[in-house]
Structures are given as structure tokens and as C-alpha cells.
Amino acid sequence: MRIGELARATGTKAETIRYYEREGILPAADRTDSNYRDYSEDHLTTLTFVRRARELGFSMAQVRELLALSDHADKPCQDVDQLVRDQLIEVDRKIEDLTALSNKLKEMVRACEGERIGDCRIVESLGGKNCAISRVSDPRG
Amino acid sequence: MRIGELARATGTKAETIRYYEREGILPAADRTDSNYRDYSEDHLTTLTFVRRARELGFSMAQVRELLALSDHADKPCQDVDQLVRDQLIEVDRKIEDLTALSNKLKEMVRACEGERIGDCRIVESLGGKNCAISRVSDPRG
DNA sequence: TATGAACCTTGTAGCGACTACAAGGTCAAG
DNA sequence: CTTGACCTTGTAGTCGCTACAAGGTTCATA
């Protein structure tokens, strides 16, 4: 498949795909006789992963790490175990936060359906001190 | 509370806090006699919310929307109902993706514990065509 | 009282991750 | 044989910070 098709299939700009190749995020595609990039199903899978991971707030560096983990899934385990656990903690924390936010939004929908006009303050889902976990360390480095 | 304290409490640079104020993300703080910004508990809550929402992949524009929803929680409901529903769809989609990723990572941890060396290919959690939802439209505008 | 850290201001510039556009060329379908 | 999708290199713009400069004020402490 050519770059345009891959772009349409993943909702990514062709320029961004070439950018990912330059950055080593996406492996270089084979080339046709006419020097067009020729992508495989694996490329589609990887690019889809990259886009979703980015949407979920992972940095390029973290995406690189996750891709590397994936590549080494059947290699020596001890090497990657801690990395996997660290990622898992972050992922589960994100799920917790999003679940809290989702619940607040659902509360609002119910309130709007007229069941009851509640005081649905969205910010409290993630911002309140009554939040499940109190995190203080810098979240972005 | 002064800017440094708020910065430490939220893991945000003081410069970023002032930037948020310029951008209208965080309401301007009161000033002390000596012209220092004087933040309230509400500021802390809001800033915590903003930082977490950003971590979760929401753009500044989306954060603005969420804050606006929060402000209008007790205002005419019909106006914001569709906005809330749209946000809810996006949030729940993120939760789904993260849950899939979390499961893959947990699989890897189990494999590393020696129970069984599986073929935990992380990319398949978000990248596979066997993914729950197949999304095609551009994810970032 | 003086040092130094923490704050204030305005302004500029860098970074990460794209996104866009230019300029010039190749290739394949209608 | 034109049109559109692709190729290349390069530059520059956007968003969301982040850093640093330069100059000034405030405040705790030695």
C-alpha cells in the first residue's frame, strides 16, 4: 500500500508519516520500482498504535519505549520487566483519571435529562483534593 | 498561597502558571500589597485539573471547553448537553484504548514472571485490526 | 543592615511534535 | 497529455510550553 492509502487508513498526514520514518518511529517502507514507499500490514498496525498512543498522551520518547518493548517481547525478560511495570503504573493512573472524568460527565448528562439538577463540577473529577491519589511530582518533566 | 507554593503543589513551573493566566486557562489571582499573586484553593483545584487533563491528551482548547462546562453546570442544560456527550464519547474511547494497553502490559508482566513466555506484542493492543473499534477519521484535526 | 531567595515585569528564543508550503521532478490512469 | 499522487530537500509556522535575560521589589534570616 502506498503512503496516501496508509494516510487515509490512519487519519495521518503523508508528511507526518515521512516525518515518523525520519525519526525512526516507523520503519522505512520497501520501495517500488518507481521509488514509491510500499507499506505492509505491519506498518499499518504500528502506525495505528503510534497515533493512538500519541492521542493518549504518550510522548514520542514513550512511544519509542513501548515499541521497543513490543520488539523485545520474546527476548530476555528481566531487562524489560521494570520498564513494563513503570508503563503499567502510568497507564492505570490515566485510566483512573479518565474514569473519574467519565463519571462526572455522566452525572452531567443525567442532570441534563432532568432527573435532578446536581452540582456537577467537572474540575473536581481530576482536580479535587478528595481525588483517589494525590500526586505531587512533576507530571511532564 | 503564592506562585511557588502552587507550583510545587501541582508540579508546574511558575512560568507555566503565568502562561496559563495570560492564556485565560487559569483565572488571574488576587494580588497582595506587594503585588504577589495570591492563589486560592479553587486555583489549586483548577490547575490540578488542567495539568491532568493535559496529561490525558486533551488539547488546550478541549481543556477550555471542559472548564467552561464546569462553570455552566448549573446553567441551562440543553446548551451544553451535546458538548458533554461528545466529550464523554472521547473519554470513554480513551479508557477503552488504555484498558487494552494495560491488559497487554499485564500479560507481559505475567510472562516475565515465568508463568509462560507468551507472544505479547504490545502494538496489537492499540494497533491491531482486531481492535474493538475501528476508527478512521483524523484524530488530531 | 545586608545578603539572597522568591517574587514581579517584558521580551525573546528554544524545543517537541507536527503541519504546511515551495520548488522541482517522476509516474500512472483517463 | 494532462492531472493527481507520489518523490526529494528545505524552510517556516503552530501549539504548548520552557528557559533565560534584564531589571526591579519584597521578605526572611544571619
Coordinates of C-alpha atoms (C1' of nucleotides) in Angstrom, one line a residue:
Chain A
M1 CA 0.0 0.0 0.0
R2 CA 1.2 3.5 -0.8
I3 CA 1.6 6.5 1.5
G4 CA -1.8 8.1 0.6
E5 CA -3.7 4.9 1.3
L6 CA -1.9 4.5 4.7
A7 CA -2.6 8.1 5.4
R8 CA -6.3 7.8 4.8
A9 CA -6.4 4.5 6.7
T10 CA -4.9 6.0 9.8
G11 CA -6.0 9.6 9.6
T12 CA -2.4 10.8 9.4
K13 CA -0.9 13.3 7.0
A14 CA 1.5 11.8 4.5
E15 CA 4.1 14.4 5.7
T16 CA 3.7 13.1 9.2
I17 CA 4.3 9.5 8.1
R18 CA 7.5 10.6 6.4
Y19 CA 8.4 12.5 9.5
Y20 CA 7.9 9.4 11.6
E21 CA 10.2 7.5 9.2
R22 CA 12.9 10.2 9.6
E23 CA 12.5 10.0 13.3
G24 CA 12.8 6.2 13.4
I25 CA 9.3 5.8 14.9
L26 CA 8.0 3.9 11.8
P27 CA 10.4 1.5 10.0
A28 CA 11.3 2.6 6.4
A29 CA 9.0 1.0 3.9
D30 CA 10.0 -1.0 0.9
R31 CA 10.2 0.9 -2.4
T32 CA 8.5 0.1 -5.7
D33 CA 10.4 0.3 -8.9
S34 CA 9.3 3.9 -9.2
N35 CA 10.6 4.7 -5.7
Y36 CA 7.2 4.9 -4.1
R37 CA 7.0 3.8 -0.5
D38 CA 5.3 0.4 -0.2
Y39 CA 3.7 -0.2 3.2
S40 CA 2.8 -3.6 4.7
E41 CA 0.1 -4.6 7.1
D42 CA 2.7 -4.3 9.9
H43 CA 3.3 -0.7 9.1
L44 CA -0.5 -0.1 9.3
T45 CA -0.6 -1.8 12.7
T46 CA 2.4 0.1 14.0
L47 CA 1.2 3.5 12.7
T48 CA -2.2 2.9 14.2
F49 CA -0.6 2.1 17.5
V50 CA 1.6 5.2 17.4
R51 CA -1.3 7.5 16.6
R52 CA -3.4 6.2 19.4
A53 CA -0.6 6.2 21.9
R54 CA 0.0 9.8 21.0
E55 CA -3.7 10.6 21.4
L56 CA -3.5 9.1 24.8
G57 CA -0.8 11.5 25.9
F58 CA 2.3 9.4 25.5
S59 CA 5.4 11.4 24.3
M60 CA 7.4 10.3 21.2
A61 CA 10.0 9.0 23.6
Q62 CA 7.5 6.9 25.5
V63 CA 6.0 5.6 22.2
R64 CA 9.6 4.6 21.2
E65 CA 9.9 2.7 24.5
L66 CA 6.6 0.9 24.0
L67 CA 7.6 -0.1 20.5
A68 CA 10.9 -1.3 21.8
L69 CA 9.2 -3.3 24.5
S70 CA 7.0 -4.9 21.9
D71 CA 10.0 -5.8 19.8
H72 CA 11.6 -7.5 22.7
A73 CA 8.6 -9.3 24.0
D74 CA 10.2 -12.7 23.3
K75 CA 13.8 -11.6 24.4
P76 CA 15.3 -11.7 27.9
C77 CA 12.5 -10.7 30.2
Q78 CA 14.4 -9.3 33.2
D79 CA 15.7 -6.5 31.0
V80 CA 12.3 -5.1 30.3
D81 CA 10.3 -6.1 33.3
Q82 CA 10.8 -2.8 35.3
L83 CA 10.1 -0.7 32.2
V84 CA 6.8 -2.6 31.6
R85 CA 5.8 -2.2 35.3
D86 CA 6.5 1.6 35.1
Q87 CA 4.4 1.9 31.9
L88 CA 1.7 -0.1 33.6
I89 CA 1.6 2.3 36.6
E90 CA 1.2 5.3 34.3
V91 CA -1.4 3.6 32.1
D92 CA -3.5 2.6 35.0
R93 CA -3.2 6.0 36.5
K94 CA -4.5 7.5 33.3
I95 CA -7.4 5.0 33.3
E96 CA -8.3 6.1 36.9
D97 CA -8.3 9.8 36.0
L98 CA -10.3 9.2 32.8
T99 CA -12.8 7.1 34.7
A100 CA -13.3 9.8 37.3
L101 CA -13.8 12.3 34.5
S102 CA -16.2 10.0 32.6
N103 CA -18.3 9.6 35.8
K104 CA -18.5 13.4 36.2
L105 CA -19.6 13.8 32.6
K106 CA -22.2 11.0 33.0
E107 CA -23.5 12.8 36.1
M108 CA -23.9 15.9 34.0
V109 CA -25.8 14.0 31.3
R110 CA -28.2 12.6 33.9
A111 CA -28.7 16.0 35.4
C112 CA -29.5 17.4 32.0
E113 CA -32.0 14.6 31.5
G114 CA -33.9 16.3 34.2
E115 CA -33.5 13.7 36.9
R116 CA -32.0 16.2 39.1
I117 CA -30.1 19.4 38.8
G118 CA -26.9 18.4 40.5
D119 CA -23.8 20.4 41.2
C120 CA -21.7 18.6 38.7
R121 CA -18.4 20.3 38.9
I122 CA -16.2 18.7 36.3
V123 CA -13.0 20.0 37.7
E124 CA -13.5 18.1 40.9
S125 CA -13.1 14.8 39.0
L126 CA -9.4 15.4 38.4
G127 CA -8.7 18.5 40.5
G128 CA -10.3 17.8 43.8
K129 CA -8.3 17.0 46.9
N130 CA -10.7 14.2 47.5
C131 CA -9.2 12.6 44.5
A132 CA -8.2 8.9 44.8
I133 CA -4.5 9.5 44.5
S134 CA -2.7 12.7 45.5
R135 CA 0.2 13.2 43.1
V136 CA 2.7 15.9 43.6
S137 CA 5.7 15.2 41.5
D138 CA 6.1 17.0 38.2
P139 CA 4.0 15.2 35.6
R140 CA 5.8 16.3 32.5
G141 CA 9.5 16.5 33.5
Chain B
M1 CA -0.8 30.8 48.5
R2 CA 1.9 32.2 46.4
I3 CA 3.0 31.1 43.0
G4 CA 6.0 29.0 44.2
E5 CA 3.8 27.0 46.6
L6 CA 1.2 26.4 43.9
A7 CA 4.0 25.4 41.5
R8 CA 5.3 22.8 44.0
A9 CA 1.8 21.6 44.9
T10 CA 1.0 20.8 41.2
G11 CA 4.4 20.0 39.7
T12 CA 4.0 23.0 37.4
K13 CA 6.6 25.6 36.6
A14 CA 5.8 29.1 37.9
E15 CA 6.3 30.4 34.3
T16 CA 3.7 27.9 33.1
I17 CA 1.3 29.1 35.7
R18 CA 1.8 32.7 34.5
Y19 CA 1.4 31.5 30.9
Y20 CA -1.9 29.8 31.8
E21 CA -3.1 33.1 33.3
R22 CA -2.1 35.0 30.1
E23 CA -4.0 32.4 28.1
G24 CA -7.1 32.6 30.2
I25 CA -6.9 29.0 31.3
L26 CA -6.4 29.9 34.9
P27 CA -8.2 32.9 36.3
A28 CA -6.0 35.7 37.5
A29 CA -5.1 35.5 41.1
D30 CA -5.7 38.2 43.7
R31 CA -2.6 40.3 44.5
T32 CA -1.0 41.0 47.8
D33 CA 0.0 44.6 48.8
S34 CA 3.4 43.7 47.4
N35 CA 1.9 42.7 44.1
Y36 CA 2.5 39.0 44.6
R37 CA -0.1 36.6 43.1
D38 CA -2.2 35.1 45.9
Y39 CA -3.9 31.9 44.9
S40 CA -6.9 30.2 46.5
E41 CA -7.9 26.6 46.9
D42 CA -10.0 26.9 43.8
H43 CA -6.9 27.9 41.8
L44 CA -5.2 24.8 43.1
T45 CA -8.1 22.6 42.1
T46 CA -8.4 24.1 38.7
L47 CA -4.7 23.9 38.0
T48 CA -4.6 20.3 39.1
F49 CA -7.4 19.6 36.7
V50 CA -5.7 21.4 33.8
R51 CA -2.5 19.5 34.3
R52 CA -4.1 16.1 34.5
A53 CA -6.4 16.8 31.5
R54 CA -3.3 17.8 29.5
E55 CA -1.5 14.7 30.6
L56 CA -4.5 12.7 29.4
G57 CA -4.1 14.1 25.9
F58 CA -6.7 16.9 25.9
S59 CA -5.7 20.0 23.9
M60 CA -5.7 23.4 25.5
A61 CA -8.9 24.1 23.5
Q62 CA -10.5 21.0 25.0
V63 CA -9.4 21.9 28.5
R64 CA -11.0 25.3 27.9
E65 CA -14.2 23.6 26.9
L66 CA -14.2 21.3 29.9
L67 CA -13.6 24.2 32.2
A68 CA -16.5 26.1 30.5
L69 CA -18.8 23.1 31.0
S70 CA -17.9 23.0 34.6
D71 CA -18.7 26.7 35.0
H72 CA -22.1 26.2 33.4
A73 CA -23.0 23.1 35.3
D74 CA -25.9 24.9 36.9
K75 CA -26.9 26.9 33.9
P76 CA -29.3 26.0 31.1
C77 CA -28.7 22.3 30.4
Q78 CA -29.7 21.9 26.8
D79 CA -27.0 24.3 25.7
V80 CA -24.2 22.1 27.0
D81 CA -25.7 18.6 26.7
Q82 CA -24.3 17.7 23.3
L83 CA -20.9 19.0 24.2
V84 CA -20.9 16.9 27.3
R85 CA -22.0 13.8 25.3
D86 CA -19.2 14.4 22.8
Q87 CA -16.6 14.7 25.5
L88 CA -17.9 11.6 27.1
I89 CA -17.5 9.6 23.9
E90 CA -13.9 10.7 23.6
V91 CA -13.1 10.0 27.2
D92 CA -14.7 6.5 27.1
R93 CA -12.8 5.7 23.9
K94 CA -9.5 6.7 25.6
I95 CA -10.4 4.5 28.6
E96 CA -11.0 1.6 26.2
D97 CA -7.7 2.1 24.4
L98 CA -5.8 2.4 27.7
T99 CA -7.5 -0.7 29.1
A100 CA -6.4 -2.7 26.1
L101 CA -2.9 -1.4 26.5
S102 CA -2.9 -2.1 30.3
N103 CA -4.0 -5.7 29.6
K104 CA -1.2 -6.2 27.1
L105 CA 1.3 -4.9 29.6
K106 CA -0.1 -7.1 32.4
E107 CA 0.3 -10.0 30.0
M108 CA 3.9 -9.1 29.6
V109 CA 4.5 -8.9 33.4
R110 CA 2.9 -12.3 33.8
A111 CA 5.1 -13.7 31.0
C112 CA 8.2 -12.2 32.7
E113 CA 7.2 -13.8 36.0
G114 CA 7.9 -17.1 34.1
E115 CA 4.4 -18.4 34.0
R116 CA 4.7 -18.6 30.3
I117 CA 6.6 -16.9 27.6
G118 CA 3.8 -15.5 25.5
D119 CA 4.0 -13.5 22.4
C120 CA 2.9 -10.2 24.0
R121 CA 3.0 -7.8 21.1
I122 CA 2.1 -4.5 22.6
V123 CA 1.3 -2.8 19.3
E124 CA -1.6 -5.2 18.8
S125 CA -3.4 -3.7 21.8
L126 CA -3.9 -0.4 20.0
G127 CA -2.8 -1.1 16.5
G128 CA -4.5 -4.4 15.6
K129 CA -7.4 -4.6 13.2
N130 CA -9.0 -6.9 15.8
C131 CA -9.3 -3.8 17.9
A132 CA -12.8 -3.2 19.4
I133 CA -13.5 -0.1 17.4
S134 CA -12.1 0.7 14.1
R135 CA -11.6 4.4 13.8
V136 CA -10.5 6.1 10.6
S137 CA -11.2 9.8 10.9
D138 CA -8.3 12.1 11.7
P139 CA -7.6 12.0 15.4
R140 CA -5.9 15.4 15.8
G141 CA -7.7 17.7 13.4
Chain C
dT1 C1' 21.5 46.1 57.8
dA2 C1' 22.8 43.4 54.2
dT3 C1' 22.6 39.2 51.6
dG4 C1' 20.0 36.1 48.9
dA5 C1' 16.0 33.7 47.6
dA6 C1' 11.5 34.3 45.8
dC7 C1' 8.7 37.1 43.6
dC8 C1' 7.5 40.9 39.9
dT9 C1' 7.6 42.7 34.8
dT10 C1' 8.5 42.5 29.5
dG11 C1' 10.6 40.2 25.9
dT12 C1' 12.9 36.8 23.1
dA13 C1' 14.1 32.4 21.8
dG14 C1' 14.2 27.3 22.0
dC15 C1' 12.0 22.6 22.0
dG16 C1' 8.8 18.7 20.7
dA17 C1' 5.7 17.2 17.5
dC18 C1' 3.8 18.1 14.0
dT19 C1' 1.9 20.9 9.7
dA20 C1' 2.3 23.5 5.6
dC21 C1' 4.2 25.1 1.6
dA22 C1' 7.8 25.8 -2.0
dA23 C1' 10.4 24.1 -5.9
dG24 C1' 11.5 20.9 -8.9
dG25 C1' 11.0 16.1 -10.6
dT26 C1' 8.7 11.2 -11.6
dC27 C1' 4.9 8.2 -12.6
dA28 C1' 0.3 6.2 -13.9
dA29 C1' -4.6 6.4 -15.1
dG30 C1' -8.2 8.6 -18.0
Chain D
dC1 C1' -1.0 14.6 -22.4
dT2 C1' -2.9 16.4 -18.6
dT3 C1' -4.0 15.6 -13.8
dG4 C1' -3.1 14.0 -9.4
dA5 C1' -0.4 11.2 -6.4
dC6 C1' 3.9 10.4 -5.4
dC7 C1' 9.2 11.6 -4.9
dT8 C1' 13.1 14.8 -2.9
dT9 C1' 15.2 18.8 0.2
dG10 C1' 14.4 22.6 2.6
dT11 C1' 12.2 26.3 5.3
dA12 C1' 9.0 28.2 8.2
dG13 C1' 4.7 28.2 11.1
dT14 C1' 1.8 26.4 15.1
dC15 C1' 0.9 24.8 19.8
dG16 C1' 2.1 24.2 24.4
dC17 C1' 5.2 25.0 27.0
dT18 C1' 10.2 26.1 28.9
dA19 C1' 14.1 28.9 29.5
dC20 C1' 16.7 32.8 30.1
dA21 C1' 17.8 37.8 30.1
dA22 C1' 17.5 42.2 32.3
dG23 C1' 16.0 44.9 35.5
dG24 C1' 13.1 45.8 39.7
dT25 C1' 10.7 44.6 44.5
dT26 C1' 9.9 42.0 48.7
dC27 C1' 11.0 39.4 52.6
dA28 C1' 13.2 36.1 55.8
dT29 C1' 17.4 35.5 58.1
dA30 C1' 22.4 35.9 59.6

